[in-house]
Amino acid sequence: MPRLFGTDGVRGLANRDVTAELALNLAVASAHILADRGDFAGRRPRAVVGRDPRASGEFLSAAVVAGLASAGVDVHDAGVLPTPAIAFLTAELDADLGVVLSASHNAMPDNGIKFFARGGHKLDDAIEDAIESRLGEPWSRPTGADVGRIVPLVDGPARYVAHLLSALPNRLDGLTVVIDAAHGAASVVSPQAFRAAGAQVEVIGAEPDGLNINDGYGSTHLEMLQSAVVERGAHLGIAHDGDADRCLAVDHTGAPVDGDQIMAILALAMREQGTLSKDTLVATVMSNLGMFQAMEREGITVRQTAVGDRYVLEDMKAGGYTLGGEQSGHLVLLDHGTTGDGTLTGLLLAARMAAAGRSLRELAEVMTRLPQHMINVKGVDKDAVDANEAVQAAVVEARKELAGTGRVLLRKSGTEPVVRVMVEAQTPEHASTVAHRLADVVREHLSIN
């Protein structure tokens, strides 16, 4: 039976894969794990629960809150807030658990459940497995005054915005920023934070109705932001995803600036400020080769991890590093947070522009992106990709062809039923040709249709 937890919690089609029953049972099981592991000094354990604005989050968060309270956990219900805000508030309130209902950048019909431990850190695999193993077990239910209490966390947004502003090295006066909130969880707090920092803010994609999250807006659909930045004469645009744990950007010409470029810009800024621990950046194997080359020229070490911000964070914590992230725009700034934070990333990127007096286009020229072609191959057995001899032989052949001039990477997605084929080469045409060739091999040998 496949593992319930993926690289970023439990995720799937809401009300079919991710049901109210599953949400309640996961909440109860997590409460039992808390009870086994915690020392609460005579008090009940506490949890913070939040969600993005998708419609299914309404009943799923209600199920999580009910499950926790029925198992004797006091719950701060934060309502709609970004995932990094829930991680921050879990630490800020000294809560024992944080829970977020979100499917991040996925389309509205999906939803997910992710947990944070004390301090706002993602759970490690062993604890997730322990929660999964306790699903549906018989248990003795508390009664009377021993049940958990539920209170709304009214000042959650204000606490989070104040935290964001405290991380800024300088104000953003003089900058005009367009924010695309993906009709998601940051629709209110991200514009608030940028305005409080001194920027003139234009907002698009900030009218969530429960059904329109990530629909044509946000970090997976930059076209609306690119047009808005150019039309409004802004200095930059900031794009979030549904739960605002990522940030992509657009320069004043409408050109996209991805997570690799943002990491490179912030790495240089942090080294200048003396806050880039050990002059080291942590990135995943999916980062563009151009970023690795640029950092090598600048004397900055880049460590590589598996794909997933949890693995970036694990490596950062183990080595005492302060900056890491993914090409997709998940950046972790460990001096200020425990998980990817799109609003914080955008604020620090804008702060670098304001302090340096340079455009985002100029700052992004620190690296040259190699042409990269990505194909998501669906309808295949993703778990067989590493063991299939024909697929691996095709990968070896492609790597020989690109030796010294590009890269090949095949990996199964941790959040979707697909195999990702990524190829970098000196020209877009070469990258596309090799990627399509490999994708055809994957379809031929791993198809489940």
XYZ file of C-alpha atoms in Angstrom:
449
model
C 0.000 0.000 0.000
C 1.500 3.401 -0.951
C 2.499 5.812 1.786
C -0.284 8.278 2.632
C 2.048 11.234 3.145
C 3.874 12.652 0.130
C 6.696 15.196 0.046
C 4.340 17.916 1.292
C 1.700 16.302 3.446
C -1.392 14.453 2.262
C -2.802 15.687 -1.034
C -5.438 14.638 -3.545
C -8.910 15.282 -4.934
C -10.983 16.856 -2.175
C -13.974 14.837 -0.970
C -12.752 11.755 -2.817
C -9.095 11.243 -1.840
C -8.947 13.878 0.904
C -12.217 13.482 2.767
C -13.702 14.933 5.919
C -13.387 11.506 7.517
C -9.690 11.310 6.642
C -9.086 14.855 7.908
C -10.799 14.093 11.215
C -8.965 10.790 11.640
C -5.588 12.348 10.840
C -6.283 15.069 13.388
C -7.175 12.511 16.060
C -4.109 10.390 15.251
C -1.837 13.443 15.404
C -3.326 14.332 18.782
C -2.516 10.838 20.047
C 1.072 11.151 18.822
C 1.277 14.512 20.586
C 0.006 12.980 23.790
C 2.589 10.192 23.591
C 5.516 12.498 22.907
C 4.641 15.685 24.759
C 5.145 17.014 28.258
C 2.424 19.618 28.723
C 2.962 20.417 32.410
C -0.648 19.875 33.369
C -2.162 21.762 30.415
C -3.844 20.533 27.269
C -1.824 20.471 24.038
C -2.436 23.412 21.688
C -2.736 23.572 17.901
C -3.028 26.289 15.250
C -5.185 25.466 12.226
C -5.374 27.498 8.999
C -6.329 27.052 5.367
C -6.280 28.561 1.931
C -9.601 29.867 0.545
C -10.623 26.912 -1.647
C -14.177 25.768 -0.990
C -13.272 22.297 0.268
C -11.049 23.859 2.924
C -14.179 24.973 4.738
C -15.362 21.474 5.599
C -11.867 19.958 5.808
C -10.663 22.537 8.334
C -13.865 22.044 10.319
C -13.117 18.306 10.395
C -9.520 18.866 11.540
C -10.589 21.297 14.246
C -13.299 18.886 15.408
C -10.901 15.958 15.475
C -8.290 17.821 17.489
C -10.761 19.240 20.002
C -12.496 15.870 20.422
C -9.090 14.384 21.304
C -8.447 17.021 23.970
C -6.424 19.592 22.010
C -7.119 23.314 22.350
C -7.345 24.875 18.883
C -6.543 28.385 17.634
C -8.562 28.629 14.412
C -6.628 31.073 12.208
C -8.956 30.880 9.207
C -7.545 31.824 5.802
C -3.813 32.534 6.041
C -0.706 31.491 4.077
C 1.030 28.262 5.007
C 4.140 30.138 6.284
C 1.889 32.254 8.486
C 0.594 29.104 10.194
C 4.157 27.849 10.630
C 5.129 31.209 12.170
C 2.082 31.342 14.447
C 2.694 27.780 15.633
C 6.074 28.960 16.893
C 4.896 32.401 18.020
C 2.108 30.987 20.172
C 4.266 28.134 21.464
C 1.711 25.698 20.067
C 2.421 21.994 19.953
C 1.055 21.466 16.456
C 0.158 23.404 13.324
C -2.166 22.168 10.582
C -2.765 23.703 7.146
C -5.479 22.723 4.695
C -4.099 23.544 1.255
C -3.082 22.023 -2.061
C -0.677 24.883 -2.739
C -0.425 25.486 -6.515
C -2.805 22.663 -7.473
C -6.153 23.384 -9.096
C -9.184 24.121 -6.927
C -10.683 20.588 -6.848
C -7.610 19.306 -4.986
C -6.805 19.886 -1.350
C -4.250 18.714 1.170
C -3.356 18.448 4.837
C 0.086 19.310 6.143
C 1.328 19.352 9.712
C 3.889 21.408 11.614
C 5.586 20.354 14.832
C 6.509 22.662 17.710
C 8.459 25.653 16.497
C 6.697 25.566 13.114
C 8.865 22.837 11.595
C 7.560 20.280 9.127
C 7.173 16.796 10.544
C 9.868 14.286 9.735
C 9.003 11.054 7.952
C 9.040 8.974 11.136
C 6.359 11.092 12.821
C 4.219 11.127 9.673
C 4.474 7.338 9.544
C 3.534 7.152 13.214
C 0.431 9.276 12.584
C -0.537 7.106 9.630
C -0.118 3.952 11.715
C -2.550 5.276 14.343
C -5.397 6.006 11.921
C -8.668 4.447 13.047
C -7.305 2.896 16.233
C -9.657 2.457 19.213
C -9.262 5.242 21.766
C -10.691 6.532 24.987
C -12.452 9.829 24.333
C -12.170 12.694 26.819
C -15.405 14.039 28.214
C -16.612 17.032 30.157
C -13.979 19.660 30.836
C -11.279 17.498 29.252
C -12.337 18.133 25.647
C -10.398 20.739 23.710
C -11.623 24.311 23.261
C -11.751 26.228 19.976
C -11.052 29.955 19.707
C -10.666 32.141 16.613
C -7.187 33.610 16.176
C -8.342 37.126 15.362
C -4.936 38.810 15.471
C -3.193 36.162 13.362
C -2.838 38.349 10.239
C -1.492 41.313 12.206
C 1.065 39.154 14.015
C 2.237 37.681 10.725
C 2.581 41.027 8.935
C 4.550 42.443 11.874
C 6.873 39.434 11.671
C 7.443 40.000 7.952
C 8.268 43.664 8.450
C 10.733 42.848 11.225
C 12.812 40.833 8.727
C 13.332 43.714 6.279
C 16.806 45.339 6.193
C 15.408 48.526 4.602
C 12.157 50.070 3.386
C 10.696 49.872 -0.103
C 9.912 53.552 -0.616
C 9.934 54.540 -4.278
C 9.109 51.081 -5.631
C 5.881 50.221 -7.428
C 4.961 46.552 -7.075
C 2.214 44.495 -8.680
C 1.187 41.537 -6.511
C -0.598 38.526 -7.992
C -2.093 36.640 -5.070
C -3.507 33.732 -7.164
C -6.908 34.365 -5.534
C -5.297 32.575 -2.637
C -4.339 32.781 1.002
C -2.133 35.887 0.676
C -4.772 38.046 -1.010
C -4.940 40.339 2.021
C -1.703 39.978 3.987
C 0.802 40.260 1.132
C -0.472 43.636 -0.134
C -0.701 44.813 3.471
C 2.924 43.937 4.152
C 4.263 45.588 0.977
C 2.289 48.767 1.633
C 3.449 48.900 5.247
C 7.038 48.574 3.982
C 6.624 51.689 1.855
C 5.891 50.324 -1.613
C 3.161 51.534 -3.903
C 1.112 48.411 -4.492
C -1.162 47.300 -7.314
C -3.003 44.022 -6.800
C -4.398 41.406 -9.170
C -5.747 37.937 -8.465
C -6.884 38.899 -4.990
C -10.621 38.223 -5.053
C -10.925 34.669 -3.769
C -14.388 33.132 -3.987
C -13.490 29.575 -3.002
C -13.531 28.384 -6.602
C -10.994 30.549 -8.450
C -7.767 29.787 -6.573
C -4.795 29.425 -8.995
C -7.203 29.805 -11.940
C -5.299 31.817 -14.550
C -3.387 33.738 -11.889
C -0.429 33.156 -9.596
C 3.011 31.637 -9.883
C 1.907 28.945 -12.338
C 0.225 31.475 -14.660
C 2.496 34.517 -14.979
C 0.875 35.986 -18.090
C -1.573 38.253 -16.255
C 1.183 39.573 -13.992
C 3.552 40.176 -16.896
C 0.925 42.263 -18.672
C -0.013 44.167 -15.524
C 3.590 45.112 -14.675
C 4.205 46.533 -18.144
C 0.827 48.267 -18.425
C 1.128 49.934 -15.023
C 4.804 50.863 -15.342
C 5.737 48.949 -12.184
C 9.275 48.186 -11.082
C 8.472 44.528 -10.469
C 5.736 41.977 -10.038
C 5.413 39.321 -7.343
C 3.475 36.096 -7.965
C 2.334 33.783 -5.183
C 0.675 30.397 -5.363
C -2.508 29.415 -3.560
C -0.995 29.072 -0.090
C 1.738 31.680 -0.700
C 4.695 29.558 0.285
C 6.382 30.434 -3.005
C 7.320 33.560 -4.934
C 8.194 34.118 -8.550
C 8.856 37.572 -9.940
C 8.545 39.650 -13.105
C 10.915 42.499 -13.988
C 9.849 45.888 -15.385
C 9.968 44.578 -18.960
C 7.615 41.700 -18.152
C 10.369 39.061 -18.176
C 9.951 36.286 -15.577
C 12.489 35.854 -12.765
C 12.402 32.359 -11.311
C 13.373 30.903 -7.963
C 16.939 30.158 -9.034
C 17.498 33.778 -10.033
C 15.899 35.030 -6.834
C 18.124 32.704 -4.771
C 21.208 33.986 -6.588
C 20.224 37.615 -5.964
C 19.491 37.051 -2.285
C 22.627 34.934 -1.775
C 24.798 37.835 -2.921
C 22.806 40.307 -0.818
C 23.061 38.135 2.279
C 26.770 37.575 1.826
C 27.230 41.338 1.595
C 25.200 41.744 4.798
C 27.122 38.959 6.542
C 24.053 36.753 6.965
C 24.790 34.006 4.405
C 26.020 31.315 6.754
C 29.231 29.631 5.571
C 28.789 31.398 2.198
C 26.559 28.479 1.257
C 23.253 28.134 -0.575
C 21.139 24.968 -0.489
C 19.246 24.085 -3.675
C 17.656 21.015 -5.244
C 18.805 18.925 -8.157
C 16.170 20.708 -10.284
C 17.899 24.095 -10.085
C 19.229 25.427 -13.357
C 22.856 24.683 -14.178
C 23.353 28.393 -14.812
C 22.698 29.104 -11.139
C 25.352 26.627 -10.036
C 27.824 28.173 -12.479
C 27.057 31.717 -11.303
C 27.461 30.864 -7.638
C 30.764 29.114 -8.348
C 32.040 32.285 -10.042
C 30.967 34.305 -7.006
C 32.664 31.974 -4.522
C 29.418 30.709 -3.043
C 29.057 26.989 -2.358
C 25.838 25.318 -3.512
C 24.659 22.124 -1.837
C 22.149 19.920 -3.694
C 19.226 17.999 -2.201
C 16.289 15.961 -3.446
C 13.317 17.936 -4.729
C 11.062 19.303 -2.013
C 11.508 22.205 0.353
C 11.407 19.782 3.297
C 14.679 18.258 2.085
C 16.189 21.688 1.543
C 15.203 22.608 5.082
C 16.595 19.379 6.548
C 19.971 20.050 4.932
C 19.926 23.675 6.047
C 19.200 22.756 9.647
C 21.811 19.998 9.689
C 24.530 22.274 8.313
C 23.512 25.553 9.920
C 22.825 27.277 6.579
C 20.546 30.305 6.239
C 19.345 30.312 2.626
C 17.913 27.570 0.454
C 15.149 26.898 -1.980
C 13.773 25.635 -5.234
C 13.470 26.873 -8.790
C 9.695 26.891 -8.307
C 10.029 29.798 -5.884
C 9.991 28.020 -2.508
C 12.726 29.869 -0.626
C 13.589 29.177 2.994
C 15.244 31.980 4.954
C 16.086 30.220 8.173
C 16.884 33.393 10.103
C 13.245 34.439 9.666
C 11.128 31.339 9.106
C 10.927 27.575 9.086
C 9.350 27.004 5.687
C 9.044 28.596 2.255
C 7.479 32.050 2.500
C 6.470 33.784 -0.710
C 5.626 37.129 0.839
C 8.882 37.286 2.798
C 10.848 36.318 -0.313
C 9.161 39.034 -2.353
C 9.765 41.641 0.324
C 13.471 40.800 0.572
C 13.842 40.816 -3.204
C 12.259 44.264 -3.384
C 14.405 45.426 -0.474
C 17.520 44.385 -2.399
C 16.358 46.430 -5.377
C 15.706 49.474 -3.192
C 19.033 49.217 -1.353
C 21.106 48.607 -4.485
C 19.289 51.170 -6.613
C 19.226 48.651 -9.458
C 16.408 47.136 -11.491
C 15.394 43.527 -11.042
C 16.523 42.886 -14.602
C 20.033 44.074 -13.741
C 20.182 42.054 -10.541
C 18.981 38.897 -12.306
C 21.869 39.131 -14.781
C 24.108 37.576 -12.123
C 23.206 34.248 -13.744
C 22.425 33.038 -17.244
C 19.742 30.381 -17.376
C 20.474 27.440 -19.618
C 17.481 26.548 -21.798
C 15.450 24.015 -19.865
C 12.621 21.829 -21.097
C 10.295 20.046 -18.684
C 7.708 17.405 -19.611
C 5.273 15.927 -17.084
C 4.528 12.399 -18.308
C 1.128 11.200 -17.096
C -0.498 7.780 -17.153
C 2.672 5.917 -16.176
C 3.911 3.915 -13.198
C 6.006 6.644 -11.598
C 7.376 4.301 -8.919
C 9.078 2.157 -11.583
C 11.111 4.921 -13.189
C 14.335 4.202 -11.299
C 14.244 0.453 -11.861
C 13.255 0.229 -15.519
C 16.310 -0.747 -17.561
C 15.122 0.734 -20.852
C 14.340 4.087 -19.259
C 17.648 4.227 -17.411
C 19.563 3.259 -20.570
C 17.913 6.145 -22.401
C 18.938 8.495 -19.603
C 22.551 7.322 -19.779
C 22.599 7.872 -23.548
C 21.130 11.372 -23.209
C 23.703 12.307 -20.566
C 26.509 11.187 -22.873
C 25.057 13.368 -25.610
C 24.942 16.421 -23.308
C 28.184 15.783 -21.419
C 29.633 19.097 -20.310
C 26.918 21.148 -22.019
C 23.720 20.284 -20.159
C 21.875 17.996 -17.775
C 19.195 15.305 -17.677
C 16.963 14.511 -14.721
C 14.053 12.072 -14.423
C 12.100 11.963 -11.198
C 8.720 10.938 -9.919
C 6.596 13.736 -8.526
C 5.974 13.677 -4.808
C 2.617 15.465 -5.139
C 1.174 14.327 -8.490
C 0.908 10.999 -10.416
C 3.502 11.960 -13.033
C 7.129 11.426 -14.006
C 8.983 14.682 -14.593
C 11.502 14.747 -17.443
C 13.865 17.723 -17.280
C 16.583 18.472 -19.828
C 18.989 21.428 -19.994
C 21.044 22.108 -23.118
C 22.803 24.942 -24.909
C 19.777 25.652 -27.110
C 16.016 25.389 -26.493
C 15.688 23.167 -29.548
C 18.241 20.642 -28.283
C 16.683 20.578 -24.815
C 13.225 20.014 -26.304
C 14.422 17.253 -28.643
C 16.126 15.259 -25.893
C 13.250 15.780 -23.427
C 10.622 14.550 -25.892
C 12.776 11.556 -26.791
C 13.058 10.561 -23.116
C 9.365 11.205 -22.476
C 8.487 8.839 -25.320
C 10.653 6.127 -23.749
C 8.954 6.644 -20.372
C 5.501 6.357 -21.960
C 6.478 3.246 -23.933
C 7.935 1.319 -21.001
C 5.985 2.604 -17.969
C 2.481 3.109 -19.350
C -0.330 1.804 -17.151
C -3.080 2.317 -19.723
